[in-house]
């Protein structure tokens, strides 16, 4: 039996790197310190791989790769998509495949935290690494996120309980505010919970900015509430912001996917910028999948843009809405797709999935999922962080190296994609 | 073997000043032509450099090209990417961007100017993997990065150790460890104490104001780090971005910092941003004359200029409070990132305009420094890319230095009051090819302790740039006739003809194999990553090369 310490859990954007994993006869037998989700994911990382197949017929990896290369080489307007749960090394191969094939390239953030990424293009973001929250934050705001259920160790490792360098009392030294449309296990942990009506993020952020900047707000009698919360309560939040030494706002899909999407995050980002005239304040996006942040990073250094890129002219062009996965599929413009490390069958709208079923789809994933039954080419891969190494970017941009704990009978994403890339390039040049 | 013949060789490190000489390359190395029989020379593959200058490949000592804040800059300005694009070719990757180009494009653009080596100027160890991943995707250049330490908690903790002997030893070990952990090349200090101060929302750091919580002053930080760098015999001196960047009157702080470091080696980066006097009303004046006068008496110091380039660009630095002030002043976009235990960073777009008095003065200050510092080995051409402007403006700056008429023709485009605050237009000095070779290749290579770069004598790496001599020096340096990297022609007539992957340069100073117990305890308690997951692994360096200390 071997015990591996300091293993990085790849499941969510927290990337907890203190996990202990026991391995016996190339099988994981115990996982310690991870949360329930992480533990479950690591324990079962190598179970239930799909069969290697082309059009439902079982085959070898080599033949599946040959067919994948043929599909991508003959497609006229392919899509390369996914990436959120694989390594930056594999993501880098995907970008080059998109380049060679003149493809559209997008990642899962385009329908989750994408608006937050677009807001960063427009106004920027004042942010910090999670350790600054742990060491300094005396005010923590959770807005439209529920880490107790989605990022289970976030509160204990980073944002709420830990004793920090300048926060020796841990939880007791912090004020905690939660803003959400319904009570959640996270809002229960807050000192102040503001239950807001759905769809009002922009309005709330605007009012908070106005109050923070000393703008007098005139409310008609009986209408002095914003998003269903009395303005007095918002005033108190603003006072807390002004008084704190170091505040951190964690925001989730409740903010990024609120109607009107990116302008909400823009206004929230400006609010945080404004707060820095009074004190120090940061915002951190609660990124979901383990390396969805990595996709934005890798695409930015290779293409200049964090998502929604098209290579049909040989150079990267960026147009969210035009080159984002959902609208692209809605317009039925794609004639082949390479999808890696995401399960569109489970995550994309039904119409999009129905259309994908009509074109050749190449799917790389460690597990049998909602896409594998109908994908044209299915290549099972070694699960990252368990049977494959590489780099993941935590929600705060801290990059970590994954460990390989067991051997997989399957190649890694990186290996399959690299082979594909070389063969596609060869086909393109000859 | 390859022979470059008939070219005027400008190799100041070897005393060659335009003599027509053969340069012979064997594999990736320059070899002596002496003793080679004429018959062998005649048979060699030959580059005819008639009418050309032949120089070593360019070396950029300070540029922001890879890592978290650079990428944050890429995300921040999509509007500039669309109009500066490169399509994929049979040999090159696609890319875009002018002030923050994508990684491959950065390599190509440097190569197309005759540069063969560049250093990323500021990497916090916690994010070093990111910088190295980007550097893996940056072709054509040998590269390395500097590790930021001036606001590092572990450094400040050691400096608060009251036992002077132990303090010194511990710091030496820690610095060595941090360089190894981050795979850095040099010790970088940015606004010592000031970035940490700003995390407490307190004012700008002065040399003798203690930084909470350890009560260590910026003066202690820089003195101790400079001493440690000397003790470790690192190839490059401490690389220092002084306090109060960009503020009127900061000349006083910069000079006080320099006096404090006399006797040590030190490199003062983007000195232009630190050489401002102040009018009685608090406005900017040039402090370049006083700075140059001091510098001319202190050969132990080097600097790079950080020359302003007019036009739009993006500022990005670990000096997070400076970027906050810039954001407030300009009401521009602003990205910022505090990094636990180590550092911070900020990014704000910027446009320098000749008609804006402050910008015109800044532009003049840089050129004054270049013209008034007498020894070209002490001053290096940079734009602190992209802070003062993109590196692609180097040919323009070379023209400003080599052509006094051209330089003076700028006077009418600048804010009319600029003459009051600068002596630039009284200076007649024109740079020679030798001096250009020094400030763009030989000088930086020497300051970096790179014995095989920056010259083309026998034993040097075969990184060579060949420029066709012309009257317009900008055009001349903008499109080299040939660039050779590791002995192979990679650029011809200003276009990439071959791509190569450069090396990653690092150091391996003595000691620092592990963190001492007290610091380990701090690390375990207050970082959010495990110590075992902190050090950058070998996988992140494609072709590592250790440059010896001593
Ligand atoms: S919080 Fe996230 S990263 Fe941490 S153990 Fe749970 S699933 Fe894994």
Coordinates of C-alpha atoms in Angstrom, one line a residue, chain A residues 132 136 165-166, chain B residues 123-127 147-160 171 174-175 177-179 181-182 187-197 199 211-214 216 221 225 318 339-344 515 519 522-523 527 534:
Chain A
X132 CA -5.4 37.0 1.4
X136 CA -6.7 39.3 6.3
X165 CA -1.7 35.6 9.9
X166 CA -3.6 38.8 10.8
Chain B
X123 CA 7.2 36.8 -11.0
X124 CA 5.8 36.0 -7.6
X125 CA 6.8 32.4 -6.6
X126 CA 3.2 31.4 -5.9
X127 CA 2.4 32.1 -9.6
X147 CA 11.5 36.4 -8.6
X148 CA 9.8 39.2 -6.6
X149 CA 10.9 39.4 -3.0
X150 CA 10.6 43.0 -1.8
X151 CA 7.3 42.5 0.0
X152 CA 7.7 38.8 0.8
X153 CA 6.6 37.9 4.4
X154 CA 9.2 35.2 4.8
X155 CA 11.9 37.7 3.9
X156 CA 10.5 40.3 6.3
X157 CA 10.1 37.7 9.0
X158 CA 13.8 36.8 8.7
X159 CA 14.8 40.4 8.6
X160 CA 13.1 40.9 12.0
X171 CA 18.3 35.3 4.5
X174 CA 15.8 31.8 2.0
X175 CA 16.7 33.8 -1.1
X177 CA 15.3 28.7 -1.8
X178 CA 12.9 31.2 -3.3
X179 CA 15.0 31.3 -6.5
X181 CA 11.2 27.3 -5.8
X182 CA 10.3 29.7 -8.6
X187 CA 16.2 38.8 -7.2
X188 CA 13.6 41.4 -8.0
X189 CA 12.5 44.0 -5.6
X190 CA 9.4 46.1 -6.4
X191 CA 8.4 49.1 -4.2
X192 CA 9.9 47.4 -1.2
X193 CA 7.5 47.5 1.7
X194 CA 5.0 49.6 -0.3
X195 CA 2.9 46.7 -1.7
X196 CA 2.5 45.3 1.7
X197 CA 1.7 48.7 3.1
X199 CA -2.6 45.8 1.7
X211 CA 6.1 48.1 7.2
X212 CA 3.6 46.3 9.3
X213 CA 3.5 43.7 10.7
X214 CA 7.2 42.9 11.1
X216 CA 11.0 46.1 8.8
X221 CA 14.9 45.1 2.9
X225 CA 18.8 41.7 -0.2
X318 CA 3.8 44.3 -9.1
X339 CA -0.9 37.6 -3.7
X340 CA -0.8 36.1 -0.3
X341 CA 2.4 36.4 1.7
X342 CA 4.3 37.7 -1.3
X343 CA 3.2 40.5 -3.5
X344 CA 0.5 42.2 -5.5
X515 CA 13.0 26.2 4.3
X519 CA 9.7 29.6 8.2
X522 CA 4.8 30.2 9.0
X523 CA 4.4 28.6 5.5
X527 CA -0.2 29.9 2.8
X534 CA 4.9 25.0 -4.0

